[in-house]
mmCIF file with all atom_site columns, C-alpha atoms in Angstrom:
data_model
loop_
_atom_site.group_PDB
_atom_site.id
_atom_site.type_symbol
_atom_site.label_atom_id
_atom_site.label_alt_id
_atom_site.label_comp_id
_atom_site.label_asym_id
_atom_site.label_entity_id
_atom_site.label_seq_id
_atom_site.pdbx_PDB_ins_code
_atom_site.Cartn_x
_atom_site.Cartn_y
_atom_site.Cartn_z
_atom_site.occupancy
_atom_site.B_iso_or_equiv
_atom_site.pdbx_formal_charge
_atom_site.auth_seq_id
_atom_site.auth_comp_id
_atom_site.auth_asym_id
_atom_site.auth_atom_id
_atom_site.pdbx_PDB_model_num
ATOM 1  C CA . UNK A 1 1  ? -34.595 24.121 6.612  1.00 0.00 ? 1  UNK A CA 1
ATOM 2  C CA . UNK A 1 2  ? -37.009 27.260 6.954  1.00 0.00 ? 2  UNK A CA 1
ATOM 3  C CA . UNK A 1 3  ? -38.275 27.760 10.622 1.00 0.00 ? 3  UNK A CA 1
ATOM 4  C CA . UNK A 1 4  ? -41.717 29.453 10.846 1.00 0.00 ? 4  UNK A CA 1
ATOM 5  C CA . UNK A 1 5  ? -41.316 32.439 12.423 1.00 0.00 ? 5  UNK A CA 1
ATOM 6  C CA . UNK A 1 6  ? -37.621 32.605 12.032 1.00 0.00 ? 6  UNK A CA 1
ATOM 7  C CA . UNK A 1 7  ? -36.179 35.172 8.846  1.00 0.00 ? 7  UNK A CA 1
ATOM 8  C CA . UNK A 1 8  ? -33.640 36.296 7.284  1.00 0.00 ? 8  UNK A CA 1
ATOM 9  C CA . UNK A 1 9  ? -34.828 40.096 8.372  1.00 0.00 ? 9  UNK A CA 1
ATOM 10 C CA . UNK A 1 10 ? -35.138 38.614 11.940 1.00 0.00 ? 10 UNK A CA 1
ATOM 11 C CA . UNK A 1 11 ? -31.333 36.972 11.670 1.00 0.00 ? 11 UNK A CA 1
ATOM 12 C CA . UNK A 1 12 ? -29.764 40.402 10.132 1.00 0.00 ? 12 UNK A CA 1
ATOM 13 C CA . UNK A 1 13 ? -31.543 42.395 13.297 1.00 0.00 ? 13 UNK A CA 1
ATOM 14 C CA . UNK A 1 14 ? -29.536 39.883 15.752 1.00 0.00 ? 14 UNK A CA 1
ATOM 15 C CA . UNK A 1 15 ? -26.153 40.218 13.812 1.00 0.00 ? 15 UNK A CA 1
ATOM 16 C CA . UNK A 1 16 ? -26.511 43.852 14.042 1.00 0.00 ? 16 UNK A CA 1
ATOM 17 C CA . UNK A 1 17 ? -27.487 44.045 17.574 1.00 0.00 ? 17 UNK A CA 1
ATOM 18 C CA . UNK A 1 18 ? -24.331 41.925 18.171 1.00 0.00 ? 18 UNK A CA 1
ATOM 19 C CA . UNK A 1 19 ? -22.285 43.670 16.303 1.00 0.00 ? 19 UNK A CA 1
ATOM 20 C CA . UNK A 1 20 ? -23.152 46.913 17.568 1.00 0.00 ? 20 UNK A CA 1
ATOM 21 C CA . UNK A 1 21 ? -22.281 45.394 21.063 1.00 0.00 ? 21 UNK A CA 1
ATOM 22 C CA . UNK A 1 22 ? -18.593 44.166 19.944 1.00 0.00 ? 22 UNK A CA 1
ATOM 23 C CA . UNK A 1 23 ? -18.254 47.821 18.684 1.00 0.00 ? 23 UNK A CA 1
ATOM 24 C CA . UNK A 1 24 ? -19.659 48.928 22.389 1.00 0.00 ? 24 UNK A CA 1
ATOM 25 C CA . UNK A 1 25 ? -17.315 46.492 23.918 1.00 0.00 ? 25 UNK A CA 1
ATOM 26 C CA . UNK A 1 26 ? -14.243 47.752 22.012 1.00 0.00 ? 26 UNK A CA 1
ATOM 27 C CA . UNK A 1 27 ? -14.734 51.166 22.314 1.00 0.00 ? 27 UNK A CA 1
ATOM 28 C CA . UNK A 1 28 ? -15.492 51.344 26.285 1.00 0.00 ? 28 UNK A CA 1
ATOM 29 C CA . UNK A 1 29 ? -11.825 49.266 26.821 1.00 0.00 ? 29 UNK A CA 1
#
């Protein structure tokens, strides 16, 4: 089910952005 407003390109930005703070995470302990 497509939500209006709600995109692949706008699900791959959130992954990143998590990602990129699991990556922060890891390297500050």
């Amino acid at each position: 089910m497509e939500v209006e407003g709600f995109d692949d390109d706008f699900l791959c930005s959130v992954f990143d952005y998590l990602v990129g703070l699991e990556s922060e995470a890891k390297a500050f302990i």
